[in-house]
Every structure is written in C-alpha cells, then in structure tokens.
PDB file of C-alpha atoms in Angstrom:
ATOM      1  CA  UNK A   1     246.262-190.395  84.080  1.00  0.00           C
ATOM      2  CA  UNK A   2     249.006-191.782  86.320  1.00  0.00           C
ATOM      3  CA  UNK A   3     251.383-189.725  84.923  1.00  0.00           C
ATOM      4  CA  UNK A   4     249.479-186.538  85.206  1.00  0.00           C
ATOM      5  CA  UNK A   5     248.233-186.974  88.661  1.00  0.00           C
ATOM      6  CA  UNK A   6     252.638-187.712  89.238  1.00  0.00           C
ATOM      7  CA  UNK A   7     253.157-184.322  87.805  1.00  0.00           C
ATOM      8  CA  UNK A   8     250.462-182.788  90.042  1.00  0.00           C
ATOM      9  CA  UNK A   9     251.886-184.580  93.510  1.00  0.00           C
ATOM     10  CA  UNK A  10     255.254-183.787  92.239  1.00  0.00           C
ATOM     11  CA  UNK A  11     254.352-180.324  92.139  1.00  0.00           C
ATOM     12  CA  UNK A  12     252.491-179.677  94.813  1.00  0.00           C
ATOM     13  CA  UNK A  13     255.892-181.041  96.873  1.00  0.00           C
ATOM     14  CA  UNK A  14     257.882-178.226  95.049  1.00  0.00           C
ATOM     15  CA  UNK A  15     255.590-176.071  95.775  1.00  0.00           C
ATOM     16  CA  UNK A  16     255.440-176.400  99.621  1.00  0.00           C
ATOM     17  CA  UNK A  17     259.730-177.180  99.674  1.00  0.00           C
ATOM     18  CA  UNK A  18     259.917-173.663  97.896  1.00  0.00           C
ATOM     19  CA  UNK A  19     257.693-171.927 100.216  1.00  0.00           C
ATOM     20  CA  UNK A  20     259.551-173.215 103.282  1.00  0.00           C
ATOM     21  CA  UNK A  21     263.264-172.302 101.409  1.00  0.00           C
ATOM     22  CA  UNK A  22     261.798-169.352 100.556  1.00  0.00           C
ATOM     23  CA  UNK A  23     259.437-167.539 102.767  1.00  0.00           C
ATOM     24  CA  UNK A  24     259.295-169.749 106.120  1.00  0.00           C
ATOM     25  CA  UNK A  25     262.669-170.342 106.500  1.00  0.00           C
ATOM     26  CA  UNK A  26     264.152-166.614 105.974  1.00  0.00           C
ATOM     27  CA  UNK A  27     261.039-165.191 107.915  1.00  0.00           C
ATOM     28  CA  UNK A  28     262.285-168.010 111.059  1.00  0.00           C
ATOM     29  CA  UNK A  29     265.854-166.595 110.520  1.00  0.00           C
ATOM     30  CA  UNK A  30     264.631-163.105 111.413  1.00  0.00           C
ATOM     31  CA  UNK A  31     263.631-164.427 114.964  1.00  0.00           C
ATOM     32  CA  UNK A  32     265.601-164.836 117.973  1.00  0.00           C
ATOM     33  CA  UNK A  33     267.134-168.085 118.809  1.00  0.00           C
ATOM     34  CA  UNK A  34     265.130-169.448 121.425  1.00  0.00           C
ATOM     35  CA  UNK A  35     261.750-168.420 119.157  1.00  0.00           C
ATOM     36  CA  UNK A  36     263.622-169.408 115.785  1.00  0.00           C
ATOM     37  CA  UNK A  37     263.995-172.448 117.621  1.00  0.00           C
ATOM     38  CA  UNK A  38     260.685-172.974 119.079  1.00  0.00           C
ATOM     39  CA  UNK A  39     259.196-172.382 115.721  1.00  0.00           C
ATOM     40  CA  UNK A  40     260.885-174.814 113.674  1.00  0.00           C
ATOM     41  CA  UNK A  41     260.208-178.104 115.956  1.00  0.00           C
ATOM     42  CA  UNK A  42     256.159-178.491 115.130  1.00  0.00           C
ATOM     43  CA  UNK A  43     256.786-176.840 110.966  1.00  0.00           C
ATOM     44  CA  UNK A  44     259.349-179.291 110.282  1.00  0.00           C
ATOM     45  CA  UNK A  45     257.183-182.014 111.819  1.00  0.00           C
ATOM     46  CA  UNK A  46     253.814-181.071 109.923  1.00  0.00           C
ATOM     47  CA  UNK A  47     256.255-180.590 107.163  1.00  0.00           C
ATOM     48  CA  UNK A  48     258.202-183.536 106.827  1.00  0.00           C
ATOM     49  CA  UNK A  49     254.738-185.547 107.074  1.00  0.00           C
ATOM     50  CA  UNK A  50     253.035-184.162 104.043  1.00  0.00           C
ATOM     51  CA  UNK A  51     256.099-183.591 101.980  1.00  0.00           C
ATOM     52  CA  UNK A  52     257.101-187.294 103.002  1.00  0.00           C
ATOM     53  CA  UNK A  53     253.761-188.287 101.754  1.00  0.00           C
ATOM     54  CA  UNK A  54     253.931-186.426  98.629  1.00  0.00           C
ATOM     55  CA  UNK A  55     257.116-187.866  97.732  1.00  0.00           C
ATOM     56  CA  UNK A  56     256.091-191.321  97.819  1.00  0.00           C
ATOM     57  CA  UNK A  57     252.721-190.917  96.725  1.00  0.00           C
ATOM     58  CA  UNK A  58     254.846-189.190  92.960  1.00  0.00           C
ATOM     59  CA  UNK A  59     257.336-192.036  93.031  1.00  0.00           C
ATOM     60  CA  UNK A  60     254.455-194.350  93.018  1.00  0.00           C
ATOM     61  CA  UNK A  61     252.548-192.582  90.637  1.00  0.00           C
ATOM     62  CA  UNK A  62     255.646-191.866  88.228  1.00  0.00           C
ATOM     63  CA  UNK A  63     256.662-195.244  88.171  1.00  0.00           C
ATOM     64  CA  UNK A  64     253.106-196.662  87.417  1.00  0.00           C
ATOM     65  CA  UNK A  65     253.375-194.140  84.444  1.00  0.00           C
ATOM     66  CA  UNK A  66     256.718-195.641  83.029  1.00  0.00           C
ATOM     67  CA  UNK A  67     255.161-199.334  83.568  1.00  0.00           C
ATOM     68  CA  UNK A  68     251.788-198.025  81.968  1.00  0.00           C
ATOM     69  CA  UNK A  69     254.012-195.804  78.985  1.00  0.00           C
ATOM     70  CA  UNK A  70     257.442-197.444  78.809  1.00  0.00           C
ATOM     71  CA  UNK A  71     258.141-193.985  78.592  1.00  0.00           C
ATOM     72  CA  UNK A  72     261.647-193.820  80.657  1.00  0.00           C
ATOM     73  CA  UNK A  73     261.387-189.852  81.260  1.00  0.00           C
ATOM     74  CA  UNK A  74     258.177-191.263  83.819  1.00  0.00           C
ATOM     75  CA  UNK A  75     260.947-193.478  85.581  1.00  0.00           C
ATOM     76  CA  UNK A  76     263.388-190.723  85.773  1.00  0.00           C
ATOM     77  CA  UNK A  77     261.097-188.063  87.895  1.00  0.00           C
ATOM     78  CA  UNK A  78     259.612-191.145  90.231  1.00  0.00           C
ATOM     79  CA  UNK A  79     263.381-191.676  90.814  1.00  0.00           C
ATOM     80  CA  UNK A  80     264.184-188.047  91.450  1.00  0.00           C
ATOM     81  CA  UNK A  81     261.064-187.494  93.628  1.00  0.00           C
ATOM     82  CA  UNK A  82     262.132-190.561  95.684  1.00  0.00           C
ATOM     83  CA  UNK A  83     265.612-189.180  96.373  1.00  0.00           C
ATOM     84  CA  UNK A  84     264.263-186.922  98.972  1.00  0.00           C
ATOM     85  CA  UNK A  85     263.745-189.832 100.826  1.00  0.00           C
ATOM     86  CA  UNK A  86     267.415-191.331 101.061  1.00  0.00           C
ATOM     87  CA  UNK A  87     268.487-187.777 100.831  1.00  0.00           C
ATOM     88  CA  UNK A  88     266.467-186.475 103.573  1.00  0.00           C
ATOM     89  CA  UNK A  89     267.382-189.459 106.303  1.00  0.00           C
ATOM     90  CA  UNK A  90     270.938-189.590 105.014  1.00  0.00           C
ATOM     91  CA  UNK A  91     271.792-185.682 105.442  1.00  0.00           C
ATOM     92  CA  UNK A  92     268.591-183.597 106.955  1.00  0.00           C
ATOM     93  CA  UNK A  93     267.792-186.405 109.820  1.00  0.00           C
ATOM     94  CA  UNK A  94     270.915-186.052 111.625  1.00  0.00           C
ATOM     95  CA  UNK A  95     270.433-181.967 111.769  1.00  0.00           C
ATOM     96  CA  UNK A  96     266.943-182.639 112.972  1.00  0.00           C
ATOM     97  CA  UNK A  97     267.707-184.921 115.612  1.00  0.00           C
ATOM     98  CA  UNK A  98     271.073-182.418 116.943  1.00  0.00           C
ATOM     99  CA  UNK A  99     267.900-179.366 117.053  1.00  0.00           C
ATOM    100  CA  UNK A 100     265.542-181.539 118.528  1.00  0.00           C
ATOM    101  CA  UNK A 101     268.272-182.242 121.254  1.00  0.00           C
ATOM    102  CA  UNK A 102     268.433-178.547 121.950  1.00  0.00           C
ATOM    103  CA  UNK A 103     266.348-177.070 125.300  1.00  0.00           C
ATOM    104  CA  UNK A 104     264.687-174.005 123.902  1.00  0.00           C
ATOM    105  CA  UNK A 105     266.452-172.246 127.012  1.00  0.00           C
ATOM    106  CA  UNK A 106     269.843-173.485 125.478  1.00  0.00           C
ATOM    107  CA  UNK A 107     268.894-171.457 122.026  1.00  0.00           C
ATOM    108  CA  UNK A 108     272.418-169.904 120.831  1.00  0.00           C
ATOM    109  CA  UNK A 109     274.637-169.285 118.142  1.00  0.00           C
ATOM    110  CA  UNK A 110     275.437-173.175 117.625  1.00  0.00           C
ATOM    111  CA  UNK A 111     271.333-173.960 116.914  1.00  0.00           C
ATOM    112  CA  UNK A 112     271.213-170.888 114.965  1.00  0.00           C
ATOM    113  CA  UNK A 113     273.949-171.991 112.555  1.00  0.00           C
ATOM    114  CA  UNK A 114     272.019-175.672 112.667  1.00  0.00           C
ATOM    115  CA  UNK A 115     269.056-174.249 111.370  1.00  0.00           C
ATOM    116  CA  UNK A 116     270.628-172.106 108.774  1.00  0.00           C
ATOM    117  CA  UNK A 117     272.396-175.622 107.875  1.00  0.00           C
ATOM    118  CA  UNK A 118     269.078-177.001 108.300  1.00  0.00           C
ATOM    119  CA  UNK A 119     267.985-174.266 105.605  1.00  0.00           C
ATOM    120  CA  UNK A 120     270.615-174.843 103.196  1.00  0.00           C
ATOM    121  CA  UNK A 121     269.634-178.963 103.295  1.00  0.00           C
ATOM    122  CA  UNK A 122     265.919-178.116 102.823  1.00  0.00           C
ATOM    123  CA  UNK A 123     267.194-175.899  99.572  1.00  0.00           C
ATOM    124  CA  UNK A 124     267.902-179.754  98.174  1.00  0.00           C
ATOM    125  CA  UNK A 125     264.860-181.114  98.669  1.00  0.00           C
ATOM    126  CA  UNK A 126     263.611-177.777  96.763  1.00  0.00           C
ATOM    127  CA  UNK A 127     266.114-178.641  93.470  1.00  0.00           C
ATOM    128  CA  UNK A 128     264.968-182.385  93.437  1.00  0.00           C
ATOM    129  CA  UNK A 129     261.406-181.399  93.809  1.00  0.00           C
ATOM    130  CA  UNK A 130     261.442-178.988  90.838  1.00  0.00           C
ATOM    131  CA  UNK A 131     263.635-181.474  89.051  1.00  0.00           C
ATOM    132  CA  UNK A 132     261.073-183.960  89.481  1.00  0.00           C
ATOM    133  CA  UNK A 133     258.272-181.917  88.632  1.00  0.00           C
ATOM    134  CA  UNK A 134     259.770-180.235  85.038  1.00  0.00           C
ATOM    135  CA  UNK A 135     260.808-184.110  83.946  1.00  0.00           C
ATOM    136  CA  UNK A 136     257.235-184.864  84.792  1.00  0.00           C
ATOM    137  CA  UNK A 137     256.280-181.838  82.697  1.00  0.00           C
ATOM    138  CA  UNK A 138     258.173-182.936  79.886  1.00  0.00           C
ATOM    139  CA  UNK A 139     257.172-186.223  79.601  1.00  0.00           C
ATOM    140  CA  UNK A 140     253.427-185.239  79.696  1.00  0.00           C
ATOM    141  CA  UNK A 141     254.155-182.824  77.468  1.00  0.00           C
ATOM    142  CA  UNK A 142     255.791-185.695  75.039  1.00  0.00           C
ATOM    143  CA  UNK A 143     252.435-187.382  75.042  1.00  0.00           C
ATOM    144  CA  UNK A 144     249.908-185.071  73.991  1.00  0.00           C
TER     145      UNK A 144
END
C-alpha cells in the first residue's frame, strides 16, 4: 500500500509540474512583462508549497516501500522524487529570488528572459517527476 499511494503522490506532482511547463507557463509568456511578472510571484508560491509537499510526502512513501519490499526499483523513484528538492534550491531558488527582487514597475526584457529561464528549470522538475512516477509504475507493476 505504501508503494501504491508513492505512485499516486508521485503522480499527482507530475501532473501539476506538467500543467505549469505546459499550459501556465506558455499562457504567462503571452503576457506583458509587468503582468507576466505579477502573475508568476503568488503561482510559484502556491506552487512550490504543494509540489514541495508532494515530493517529500513520495520520497517518504517510496522509501517505506523499498524497506517494506526490498524491492530497489521503490528506492530508485523515492530518490528521483527527492531530487527536486536539491535540484530545485540548488538551480530554481536563485532565479526565484533574482524575480522576486524585481519591482513590477521595473518589468523588462531581463525578467522576461528570467522567467523563460525560470520555465526551462521548471521543465526539470517535470522530467524527474515523470521519471519518478513510471519507476513507481513499474515496480507496482512487478508486484502484482
């Protein structure tokens, strides 16, 4: 049951770091600057809060599988899940905090090329989501 519930937290994360690379984050693109800009400072927060949660919440899970299982594929998604936290205050934090900086008034070029950065770094989260997920997938599937 640990592992299943894993695979559901897992992807349910994939699920909202796909919508956001691809529906949110094109449709915030479309905007001007200052409102591209506006826009992104309370989704990211909201964001990063559930997706953070989900994250550690699979890890947990995932690993509590492999413990329960020995099954190593279990161990392999927790990890993979869990990256998006190293990844995510390693790379994405330090875009965050240089578009946090910026004064809606001050809205230009530079933020827009931030938050297509921003974009592009989200796009990883995405991959190890889904990564996660399908090895979670497969190693339920194993055990039926």
């Amino acid at each position: 049951m640990l592992g299943l519930t894993a695979l559901l937290t897992a992807s349910v994360f994939f699920g909202a770091a796909i919508y956001i690379t691809w529906a949110e984050q094109p449709a915030r693109l479309h905007l001007d600057d200052r409102a591209a800009l506006v826009q992104w400072v309370p989704s990211y927060r909201r964001g990063f809060e559930m997706q953070a949660t989900l994250a550690l919440i699979s890890g947990l899970l995932g690993a509590g599988a492999w413990g329960q299982t020995g099954h190593v594929l279990w161990g392999l998604g927790a990890a993979i899940i869990i990256l998006n936290w190293p990844y995510t205050l390693l790379f994405v934090l330090p875009v965050n905090r240089q578009l946090e900086a910026v004064r809606p008034e001050d809205a230009g070029n530079d933020s827009r090329e931030l938050l297509k950065y921003w974009g592009r770094l989200h796009a990883g989260r995405s991959a190890l989501g889904g990564l996660a997920a399908a090895i979670f997938l497969v190693a339920a599937w194993l055990e039926l």
